[in-house]
CSV table of C-alpha atoms and ligand atoms in Angstrom, one decimal:
chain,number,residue,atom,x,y,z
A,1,UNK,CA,113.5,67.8,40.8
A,2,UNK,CA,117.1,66.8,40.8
A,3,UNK,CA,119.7,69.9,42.0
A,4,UNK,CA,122.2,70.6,44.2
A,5,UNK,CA,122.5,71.3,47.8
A,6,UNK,CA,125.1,71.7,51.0
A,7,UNK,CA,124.7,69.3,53.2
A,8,UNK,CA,125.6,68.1,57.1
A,9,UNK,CA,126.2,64.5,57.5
A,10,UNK,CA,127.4,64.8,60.7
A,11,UNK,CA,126.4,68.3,62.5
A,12,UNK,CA,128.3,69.2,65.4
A,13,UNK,CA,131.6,67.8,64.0
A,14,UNK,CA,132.9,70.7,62.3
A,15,UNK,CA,133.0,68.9,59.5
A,16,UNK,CA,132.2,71.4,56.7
A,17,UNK,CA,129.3,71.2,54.2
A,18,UNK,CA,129.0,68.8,51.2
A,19,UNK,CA,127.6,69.9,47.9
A,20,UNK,CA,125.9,67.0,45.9
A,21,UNK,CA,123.0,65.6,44.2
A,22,UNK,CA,119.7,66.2,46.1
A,23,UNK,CA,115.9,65.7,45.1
A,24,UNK,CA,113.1,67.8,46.3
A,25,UNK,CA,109.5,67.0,45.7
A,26,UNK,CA,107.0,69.4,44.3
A,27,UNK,CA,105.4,71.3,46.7
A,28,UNK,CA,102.9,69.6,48.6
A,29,UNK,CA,99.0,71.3,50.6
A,30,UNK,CA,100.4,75.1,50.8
A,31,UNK,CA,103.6,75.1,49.7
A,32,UNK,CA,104.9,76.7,46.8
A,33,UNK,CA,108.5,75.6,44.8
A,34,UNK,CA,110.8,78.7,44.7
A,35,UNK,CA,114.1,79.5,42.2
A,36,UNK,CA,116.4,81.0,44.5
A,37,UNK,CA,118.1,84.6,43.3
A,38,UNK,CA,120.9,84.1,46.6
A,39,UNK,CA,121.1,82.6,49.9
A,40,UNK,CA,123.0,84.6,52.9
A,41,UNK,CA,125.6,82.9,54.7
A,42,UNK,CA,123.7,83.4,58.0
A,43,UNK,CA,126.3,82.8,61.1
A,44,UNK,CA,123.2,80.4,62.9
A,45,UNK,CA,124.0,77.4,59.9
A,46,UNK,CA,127.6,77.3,61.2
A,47,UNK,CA,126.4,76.7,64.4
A,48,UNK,CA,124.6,73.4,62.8
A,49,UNK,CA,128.3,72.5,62.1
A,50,UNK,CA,130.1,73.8,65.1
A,51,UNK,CA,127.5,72.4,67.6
A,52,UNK,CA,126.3,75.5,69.4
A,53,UNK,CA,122.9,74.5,68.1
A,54,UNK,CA,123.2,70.3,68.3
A,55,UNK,CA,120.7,68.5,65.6
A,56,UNK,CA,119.7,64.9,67.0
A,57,UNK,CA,119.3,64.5,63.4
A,58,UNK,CA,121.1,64.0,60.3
A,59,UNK,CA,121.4,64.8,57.1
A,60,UNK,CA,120.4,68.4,57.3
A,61,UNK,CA,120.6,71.3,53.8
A,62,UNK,CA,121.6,74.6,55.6
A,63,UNK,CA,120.4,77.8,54.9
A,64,UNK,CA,117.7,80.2,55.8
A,65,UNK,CA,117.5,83.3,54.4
A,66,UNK,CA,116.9,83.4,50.6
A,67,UNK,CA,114.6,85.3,48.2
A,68,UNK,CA,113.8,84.0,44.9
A,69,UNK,CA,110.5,83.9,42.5
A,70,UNK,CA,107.4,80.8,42.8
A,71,UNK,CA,107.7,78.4,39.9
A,72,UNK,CA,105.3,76.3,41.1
A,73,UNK,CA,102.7,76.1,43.8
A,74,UNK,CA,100.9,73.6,45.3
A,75,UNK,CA,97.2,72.9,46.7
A,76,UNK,CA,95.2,75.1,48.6
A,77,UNK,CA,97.5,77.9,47.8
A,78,UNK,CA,95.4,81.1,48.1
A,79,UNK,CA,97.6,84.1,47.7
A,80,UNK,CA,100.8,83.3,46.3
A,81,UNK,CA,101.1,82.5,42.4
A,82,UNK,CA,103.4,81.5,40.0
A,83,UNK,CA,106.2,84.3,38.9
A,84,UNK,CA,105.7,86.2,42.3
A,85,UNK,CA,109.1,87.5,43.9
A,86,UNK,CA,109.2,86.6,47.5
A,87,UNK,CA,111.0,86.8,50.9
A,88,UNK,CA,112.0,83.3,52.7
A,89,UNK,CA,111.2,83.9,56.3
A,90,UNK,CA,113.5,81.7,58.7
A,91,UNK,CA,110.7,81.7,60.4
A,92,UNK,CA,106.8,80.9,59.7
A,93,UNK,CA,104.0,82.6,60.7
A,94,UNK,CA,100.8,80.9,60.9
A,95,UNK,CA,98.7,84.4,61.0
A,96,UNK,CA,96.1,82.9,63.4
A,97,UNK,CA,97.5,81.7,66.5
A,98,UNK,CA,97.3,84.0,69.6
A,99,UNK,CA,100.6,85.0,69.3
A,100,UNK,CA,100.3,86.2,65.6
A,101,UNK,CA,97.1,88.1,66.0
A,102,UNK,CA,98.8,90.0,68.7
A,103,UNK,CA,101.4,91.0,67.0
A,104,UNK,CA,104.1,89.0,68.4
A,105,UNK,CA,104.6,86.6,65.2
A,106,UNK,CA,108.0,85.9,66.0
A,107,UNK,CA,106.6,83.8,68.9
A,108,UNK,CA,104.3,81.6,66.4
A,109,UNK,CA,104.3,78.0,67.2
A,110,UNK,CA,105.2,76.9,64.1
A,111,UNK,CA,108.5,78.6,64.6
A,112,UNK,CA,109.5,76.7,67.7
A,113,UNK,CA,109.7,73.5,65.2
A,114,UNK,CA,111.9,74.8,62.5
A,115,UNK,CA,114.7,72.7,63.7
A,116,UNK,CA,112.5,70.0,63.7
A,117,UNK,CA,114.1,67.7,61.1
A,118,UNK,CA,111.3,67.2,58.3
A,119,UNK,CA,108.5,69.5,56.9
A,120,UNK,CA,105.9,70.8,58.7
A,121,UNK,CA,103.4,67.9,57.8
A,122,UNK,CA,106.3,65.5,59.5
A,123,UNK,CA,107.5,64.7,55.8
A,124,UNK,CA,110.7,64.9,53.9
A,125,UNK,CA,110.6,67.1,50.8
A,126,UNK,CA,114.2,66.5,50.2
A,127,UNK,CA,116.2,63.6,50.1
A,128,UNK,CA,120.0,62.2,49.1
A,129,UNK,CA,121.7,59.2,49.4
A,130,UNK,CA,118.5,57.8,49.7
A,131,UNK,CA,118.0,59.3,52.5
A,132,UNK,CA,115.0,62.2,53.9
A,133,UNK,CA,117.2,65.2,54.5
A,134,UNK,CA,115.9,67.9,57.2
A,135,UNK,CA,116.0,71.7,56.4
A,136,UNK,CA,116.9,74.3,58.3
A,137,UNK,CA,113.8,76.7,59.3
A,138,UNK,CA,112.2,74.5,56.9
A,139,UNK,CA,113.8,76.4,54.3
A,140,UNK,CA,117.2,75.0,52.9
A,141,UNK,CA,118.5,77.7,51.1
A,142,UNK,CA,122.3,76.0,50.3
A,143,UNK,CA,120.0,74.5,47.2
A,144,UNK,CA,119.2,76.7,43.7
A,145,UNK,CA,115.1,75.7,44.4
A,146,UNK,CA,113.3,75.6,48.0
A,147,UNK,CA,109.7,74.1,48.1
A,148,UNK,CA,108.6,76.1,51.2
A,149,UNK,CA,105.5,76.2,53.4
A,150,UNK,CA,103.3,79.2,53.2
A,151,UNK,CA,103.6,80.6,56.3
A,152,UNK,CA,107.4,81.3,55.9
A,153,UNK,CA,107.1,82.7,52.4
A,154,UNK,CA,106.7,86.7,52.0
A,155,UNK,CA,105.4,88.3,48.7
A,156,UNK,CA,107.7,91.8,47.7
A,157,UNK,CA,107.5,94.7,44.9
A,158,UNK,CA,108.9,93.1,41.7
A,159,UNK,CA,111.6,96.0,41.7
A,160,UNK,CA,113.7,95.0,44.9
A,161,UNK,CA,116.4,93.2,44.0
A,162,UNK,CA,116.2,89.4,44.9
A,163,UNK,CA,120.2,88.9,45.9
A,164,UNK,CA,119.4,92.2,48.0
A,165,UNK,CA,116.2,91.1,49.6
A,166,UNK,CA,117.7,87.6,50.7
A,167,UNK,CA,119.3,89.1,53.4
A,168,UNK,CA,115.7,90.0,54.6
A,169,UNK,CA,114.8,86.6,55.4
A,170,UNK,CA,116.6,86.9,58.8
A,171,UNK,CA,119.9,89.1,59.1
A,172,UNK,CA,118.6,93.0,58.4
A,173,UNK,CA,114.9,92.5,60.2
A,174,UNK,CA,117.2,90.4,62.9
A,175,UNK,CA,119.2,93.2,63.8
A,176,UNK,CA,117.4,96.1,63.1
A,177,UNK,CA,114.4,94.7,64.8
A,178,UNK,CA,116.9,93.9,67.9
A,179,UNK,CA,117.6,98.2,67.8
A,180,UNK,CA,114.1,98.9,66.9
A,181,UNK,CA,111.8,96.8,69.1
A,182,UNK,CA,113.7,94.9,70.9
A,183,UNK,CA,115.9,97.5,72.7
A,184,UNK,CA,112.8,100.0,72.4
A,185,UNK,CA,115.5,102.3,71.4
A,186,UNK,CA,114.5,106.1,72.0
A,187,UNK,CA,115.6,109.4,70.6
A,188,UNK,CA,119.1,110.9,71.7
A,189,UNK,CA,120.1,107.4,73.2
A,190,UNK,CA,123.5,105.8,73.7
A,191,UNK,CA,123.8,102.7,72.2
A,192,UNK,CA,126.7,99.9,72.2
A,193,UNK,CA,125.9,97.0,70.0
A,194,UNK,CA,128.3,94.3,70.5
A,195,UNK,CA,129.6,91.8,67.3
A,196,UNK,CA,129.4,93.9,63.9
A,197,UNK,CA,128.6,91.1,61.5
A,198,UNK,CA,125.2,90.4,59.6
A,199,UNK,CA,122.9,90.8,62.2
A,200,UNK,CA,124.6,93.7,64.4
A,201,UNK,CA,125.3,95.7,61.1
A,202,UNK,CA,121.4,95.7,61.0
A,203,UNK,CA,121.2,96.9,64.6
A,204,UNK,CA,123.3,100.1,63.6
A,205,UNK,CA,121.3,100.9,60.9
A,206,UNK,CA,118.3,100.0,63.4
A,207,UNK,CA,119.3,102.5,66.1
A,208,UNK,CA,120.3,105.4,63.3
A,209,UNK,CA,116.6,104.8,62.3
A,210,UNK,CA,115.7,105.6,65.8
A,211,UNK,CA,117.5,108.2,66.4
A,212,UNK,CA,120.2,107.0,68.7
A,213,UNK,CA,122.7,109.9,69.2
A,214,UNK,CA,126.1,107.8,70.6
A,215,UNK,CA,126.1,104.5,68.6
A,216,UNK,CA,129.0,102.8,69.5
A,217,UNK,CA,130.1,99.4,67.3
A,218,UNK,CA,132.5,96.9,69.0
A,219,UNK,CA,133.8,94.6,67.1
A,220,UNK,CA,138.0,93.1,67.6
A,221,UNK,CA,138.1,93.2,63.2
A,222,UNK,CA,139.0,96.6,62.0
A,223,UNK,CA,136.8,96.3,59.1
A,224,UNK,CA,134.4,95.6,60.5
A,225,UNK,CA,134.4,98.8,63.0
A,226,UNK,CA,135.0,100.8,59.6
A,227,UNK,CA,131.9,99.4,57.8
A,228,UNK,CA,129.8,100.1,61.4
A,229,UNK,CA,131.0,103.8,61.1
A,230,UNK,CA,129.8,103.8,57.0
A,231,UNK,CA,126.6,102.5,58.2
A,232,UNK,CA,125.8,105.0,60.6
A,233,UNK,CA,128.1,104.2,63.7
A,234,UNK,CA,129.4,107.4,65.2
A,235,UNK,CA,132.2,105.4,67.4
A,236,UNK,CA,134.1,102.3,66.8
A,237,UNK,CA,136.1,100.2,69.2
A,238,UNK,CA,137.9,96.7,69.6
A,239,UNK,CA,136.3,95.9,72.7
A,240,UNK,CA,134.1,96.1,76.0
A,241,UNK,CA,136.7,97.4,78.2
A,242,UNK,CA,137.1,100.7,75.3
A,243,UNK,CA,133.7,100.3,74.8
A,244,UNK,CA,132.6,101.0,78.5
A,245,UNK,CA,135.4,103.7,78.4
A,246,UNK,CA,133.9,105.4,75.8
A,247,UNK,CA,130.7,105.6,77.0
A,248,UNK,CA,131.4,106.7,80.6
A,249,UNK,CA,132.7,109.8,79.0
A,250,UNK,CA,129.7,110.1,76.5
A,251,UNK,CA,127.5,110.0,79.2
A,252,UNK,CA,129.1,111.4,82.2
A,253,UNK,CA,129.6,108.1,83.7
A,254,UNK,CA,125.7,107.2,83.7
A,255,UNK,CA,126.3,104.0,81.5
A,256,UNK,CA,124.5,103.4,77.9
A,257,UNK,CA,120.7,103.5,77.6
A,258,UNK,CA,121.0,100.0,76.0
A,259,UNK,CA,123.4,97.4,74.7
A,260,UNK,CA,123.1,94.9,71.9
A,261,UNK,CA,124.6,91.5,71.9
A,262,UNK,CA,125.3,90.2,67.9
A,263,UNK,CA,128.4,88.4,68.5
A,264,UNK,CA,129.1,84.9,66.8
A,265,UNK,CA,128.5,82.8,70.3
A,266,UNK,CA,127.6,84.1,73.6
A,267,UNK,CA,129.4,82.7,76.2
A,268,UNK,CA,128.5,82.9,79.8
A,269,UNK,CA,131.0,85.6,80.4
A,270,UNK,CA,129.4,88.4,78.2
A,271,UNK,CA,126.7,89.2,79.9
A,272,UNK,CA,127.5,90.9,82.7
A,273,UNK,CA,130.3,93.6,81.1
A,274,UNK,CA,127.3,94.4,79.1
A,275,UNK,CA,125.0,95.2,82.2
A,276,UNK,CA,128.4,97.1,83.8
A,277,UNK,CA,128.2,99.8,81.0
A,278,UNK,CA,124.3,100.2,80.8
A,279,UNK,CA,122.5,102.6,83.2
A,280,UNK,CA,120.4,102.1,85.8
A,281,UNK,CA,116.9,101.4,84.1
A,282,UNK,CA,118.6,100.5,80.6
A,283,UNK,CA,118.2,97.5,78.2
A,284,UNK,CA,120.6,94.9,77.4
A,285,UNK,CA,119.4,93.1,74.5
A,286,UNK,CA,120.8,89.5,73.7
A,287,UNK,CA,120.2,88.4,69.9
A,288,UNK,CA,123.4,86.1,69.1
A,289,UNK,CA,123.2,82.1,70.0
A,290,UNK,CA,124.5,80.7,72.4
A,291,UNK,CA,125.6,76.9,73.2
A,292,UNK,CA,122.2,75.3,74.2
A,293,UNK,CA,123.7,73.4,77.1
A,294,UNK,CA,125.6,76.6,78.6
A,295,UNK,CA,124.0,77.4,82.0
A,296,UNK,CA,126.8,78.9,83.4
A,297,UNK,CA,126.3,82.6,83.4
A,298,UNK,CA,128.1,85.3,85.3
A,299,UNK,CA,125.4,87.9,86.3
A,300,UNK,CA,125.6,90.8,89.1
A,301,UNK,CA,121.6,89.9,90.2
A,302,UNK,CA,121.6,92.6,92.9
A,303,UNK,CA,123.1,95.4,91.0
A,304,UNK,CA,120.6,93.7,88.0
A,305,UNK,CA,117.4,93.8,90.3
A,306,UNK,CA,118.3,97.1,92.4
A,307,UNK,CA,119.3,98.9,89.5
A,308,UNK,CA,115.7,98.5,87.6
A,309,UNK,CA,118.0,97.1,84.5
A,310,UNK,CA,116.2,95.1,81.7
A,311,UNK,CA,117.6,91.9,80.1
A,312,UNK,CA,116.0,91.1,76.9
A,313,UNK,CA,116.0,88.2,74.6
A,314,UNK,CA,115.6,88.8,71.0
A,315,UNK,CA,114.5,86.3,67.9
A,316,UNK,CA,113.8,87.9,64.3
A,317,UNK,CA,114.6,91.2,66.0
A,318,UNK,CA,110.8,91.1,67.6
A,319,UNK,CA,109.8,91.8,64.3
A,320,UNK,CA,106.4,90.5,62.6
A,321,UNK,CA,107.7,89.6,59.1
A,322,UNK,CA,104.5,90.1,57.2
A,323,UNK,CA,104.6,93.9,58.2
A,324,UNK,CA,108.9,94.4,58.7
A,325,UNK,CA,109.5,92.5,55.5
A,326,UNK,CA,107.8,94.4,52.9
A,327,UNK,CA,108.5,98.1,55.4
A,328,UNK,CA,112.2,97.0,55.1
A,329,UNK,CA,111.8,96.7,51.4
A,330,UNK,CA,110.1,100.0,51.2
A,331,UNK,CA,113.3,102.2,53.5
A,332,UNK,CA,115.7,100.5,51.3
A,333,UNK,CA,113.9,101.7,47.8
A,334,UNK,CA,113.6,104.9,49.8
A,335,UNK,CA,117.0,105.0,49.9
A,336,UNK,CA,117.0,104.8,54.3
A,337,UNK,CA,118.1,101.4,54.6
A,338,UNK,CA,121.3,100.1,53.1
A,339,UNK,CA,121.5,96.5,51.9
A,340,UNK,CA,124.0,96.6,48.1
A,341,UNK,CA,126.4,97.7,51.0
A,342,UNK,CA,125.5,94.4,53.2
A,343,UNK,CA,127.2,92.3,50.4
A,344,UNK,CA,130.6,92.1,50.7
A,345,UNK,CA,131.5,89.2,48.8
A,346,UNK,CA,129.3,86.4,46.7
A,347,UNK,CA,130.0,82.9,46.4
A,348,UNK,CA,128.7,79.7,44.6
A,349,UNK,CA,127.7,77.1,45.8
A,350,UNK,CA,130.7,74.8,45.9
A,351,UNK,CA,132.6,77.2,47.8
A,352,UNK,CA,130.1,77.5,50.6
A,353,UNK,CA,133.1,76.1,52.9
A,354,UNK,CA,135.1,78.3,51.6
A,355,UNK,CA,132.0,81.3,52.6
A,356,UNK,CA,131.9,80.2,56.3
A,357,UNK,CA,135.9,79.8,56.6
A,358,UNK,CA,135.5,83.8,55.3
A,359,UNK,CA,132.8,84.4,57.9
A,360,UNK,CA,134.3,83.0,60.7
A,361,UNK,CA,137.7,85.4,60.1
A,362,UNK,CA,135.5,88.5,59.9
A,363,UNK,CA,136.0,89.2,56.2
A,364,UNK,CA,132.6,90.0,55.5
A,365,UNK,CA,129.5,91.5,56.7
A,366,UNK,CA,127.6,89.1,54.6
A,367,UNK,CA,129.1,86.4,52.3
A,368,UNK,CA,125.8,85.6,49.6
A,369,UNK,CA,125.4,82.3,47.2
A,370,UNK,CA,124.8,83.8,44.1
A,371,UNK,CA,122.6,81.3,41.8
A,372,UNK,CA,123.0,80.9,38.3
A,373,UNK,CA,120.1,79.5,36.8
B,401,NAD,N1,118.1,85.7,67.7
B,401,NAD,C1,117.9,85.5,66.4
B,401,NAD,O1,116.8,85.5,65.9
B,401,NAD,C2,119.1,85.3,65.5
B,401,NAD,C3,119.0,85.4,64.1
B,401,NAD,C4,120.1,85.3,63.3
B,401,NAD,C5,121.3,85.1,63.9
B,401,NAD,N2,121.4,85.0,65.2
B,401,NAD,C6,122.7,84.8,65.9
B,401,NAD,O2,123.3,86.1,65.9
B,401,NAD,C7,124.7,85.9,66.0
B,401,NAD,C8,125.4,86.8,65.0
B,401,NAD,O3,125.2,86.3,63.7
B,401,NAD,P1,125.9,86.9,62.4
B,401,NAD,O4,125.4,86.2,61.2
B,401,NAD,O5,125.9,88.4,62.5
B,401,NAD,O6,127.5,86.5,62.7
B,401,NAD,P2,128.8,87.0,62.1
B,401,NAD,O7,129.8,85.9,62.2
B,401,NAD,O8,128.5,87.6,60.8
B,401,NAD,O9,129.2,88.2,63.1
B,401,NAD,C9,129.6,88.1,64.4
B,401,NAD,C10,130.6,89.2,64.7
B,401,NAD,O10,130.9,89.2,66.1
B,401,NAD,C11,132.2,89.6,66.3
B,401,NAD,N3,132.7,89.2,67.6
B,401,NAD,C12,133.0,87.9,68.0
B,401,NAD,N4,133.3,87.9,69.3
B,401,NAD,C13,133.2,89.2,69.7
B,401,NAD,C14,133.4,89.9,71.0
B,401,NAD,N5,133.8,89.2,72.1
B,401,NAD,N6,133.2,91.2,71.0
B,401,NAD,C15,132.9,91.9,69.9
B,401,NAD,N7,132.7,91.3,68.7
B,401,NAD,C16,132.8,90.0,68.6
B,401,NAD,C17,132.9,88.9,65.1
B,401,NAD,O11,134.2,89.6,64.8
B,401,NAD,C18,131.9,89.1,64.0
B,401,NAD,O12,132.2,90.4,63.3
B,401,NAD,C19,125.0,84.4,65.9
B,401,NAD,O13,125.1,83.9,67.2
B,401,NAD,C20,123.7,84.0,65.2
B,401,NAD,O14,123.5,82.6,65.4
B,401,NAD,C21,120.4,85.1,66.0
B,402,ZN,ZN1,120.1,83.7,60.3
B,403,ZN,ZN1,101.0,81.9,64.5
């Protein structure tokens, strides 16, 4: 099929996307073809184009979190048909491996090749200038169509919205799961979560789900600390040194039970103002990217190891996306989950740049590619 799609010629160099003519294949052994309602403007495809995540590969299509309905599927396809609404996962699940029968399908296998550069089978199912183009999380949702493997496509209830339910193919269970398993949140906690954009809206709403009693948004934008407060944030501040402020008088000085890292990039130097303002025996949670080559971290290890403190890593929020995916669906139809509000403002296609250049200056909680088809 001939479309259009947003492309990186040359990742790393800040060079912007380019939206031309692409062609992607029917779908090939399990994989189905799916019409895209939206794509999110996820703050992990910038980092394809800032560098923070480096591709030894070129061209890539961006985008990985899309919902849209099958128009095609292709052999050996078992429980997935034409017309059904579905959830783009930005990352598979195989549903067999050790990992996925324990419950810990965010750590599938197939996940740890999404970056990979071609389709699962080693393929190209899209291609421009005459050239195979790799997608990101084997998705590529900068494109109206997406022929996607199996394992990363969710069915929903034909009565969620599909512009709505894009955002849960990686922001909303990303940071809600980061608040909700992750964290291990508990009742009555205090909880600062750091970087209010897609992801750490989601770990507000997350840690209001649990029952957090101090949930304290930091975020420099002052939009953004309002919207955390409309979500559910009871206190909203510019940064750590107000945020640690804040919490020693919350807590009588005994530090936040745990703190959530959702910034844009983390650099070395976050970590340990984080560990500074949570308790002895609390979480620190880190979710947001971080440049693959940094190794220089500042970290207090002996107040870390003789404080009983936890540091925890966080992809997909720890969630398993065959049972968050369709519960997320169910809170927000219930009316406990808020994702209209997640929208700030929607784009087309050809101004994707202008999406990220929006992103990047905090003007929305989620910028979404609207497709007209
Ligand atoms: N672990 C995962 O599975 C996973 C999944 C999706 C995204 N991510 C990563 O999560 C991060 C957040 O993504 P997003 O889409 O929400 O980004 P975003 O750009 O929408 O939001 C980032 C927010 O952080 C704020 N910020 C930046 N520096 C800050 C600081 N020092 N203190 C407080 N706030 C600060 C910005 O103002 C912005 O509001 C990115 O690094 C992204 O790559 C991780
Ligand atoms: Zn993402
Ligand atoms: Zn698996």
């Amino acid at each position: 099929m001939k479309t259009t799609g947003a492309l990186l010629w040359e990742p790393g160099t800040n060079s912007g996307w380019s939206v031309e003519d692409i062609e992607i294949d029917p779908p090939k052994d399990r994989e189905v073809m799916v019409q895209l309602a939206a794509s999110g403007i996820c703050h992990s495809d910038h980092h394809l184009d800032d560098g923070v995540i480096p591709l030894p590969w070129a061209p890539v299509l961006g985008g990985h979190e899309g919902a849209g309905v099958i128009t095609e599927v292709g052999p050996n396809v078992t429980d997935l048909e034409v017309g059904d609404h579905v959830v783009l996962s930005f990352l598979p699940s195989c549903g067999k491996c050790r990992m996925c029968v324990s419950g810990r399908s965010n750590m599938c296998a197939l996940g740890a090749g999404v970056l990979a550069g071609y389709a699962p089978d080693g393929t190209h199912r899209v291609h421009a200038r005459g050239k195979g183009v790799g997608c990101m999380s084997f998705l590529g949702t900068f494109a109206p169509y997406v022929c996607a493997p199996v394992d990363g496509v969710i069915k929903i209830d034909k009565d969620i919205p599909l512009d709505k339910a894009a955002l849960i193919g990686c922001g909303v269970p990303t940071g809600w799961g980061s608040s909700v398993y992750a964290a291990d949140m508990q009742i009555g906690d205090t909880v600062v979560i750091v970087g209010i954009g897609g992801v750490g809206i989601n770990a507000v709403q997350g840690a209001r789900h649990k029952g957090a009693r101090n949930i304290i948004a930091v975020d420099p934008v002052a939009f953004k600390q309002e919207q955390a407060e409309a979500f559910g944030a009871t206190h909203s501040v510019s940064d750590y040194e107000a945020a640690a402020e804040l919490v020693g008088r919350l807590t009588d000085g005994q530090g936040a039970d745990r703190v959530i890292i959702t910034v844009g990039i983390a650099h070395g130097n976050l970590l340990n103002p984080a560990q500074e303002m949570t308790r002895r025996g609390g979480v620190i949670v880190l979710t947001s990217a971080a440049p693959i080559l940094q190794r220089d971290v500042e970290f207090d290890l002996f107040t870390f190891a003789m404080s009983g403190k936890r540091l925890q890593g966080s992809l997909y929020g720890t969630t398993n996306s065959r049972n968050d995916v369709p519960l997320l669906c169910e809170l927000y139809r219930s009316g406990q989950l808020m994702l209209d509000e997640l929208i700030t403002r929607t784009y087309r296609l050809e101004d994707i740049n202008q999406a990220f250049t929006d992103m990047q200056e905090g003007k929305n909680l989620r910028g979404v590619i609207m497709y007209d088809h």
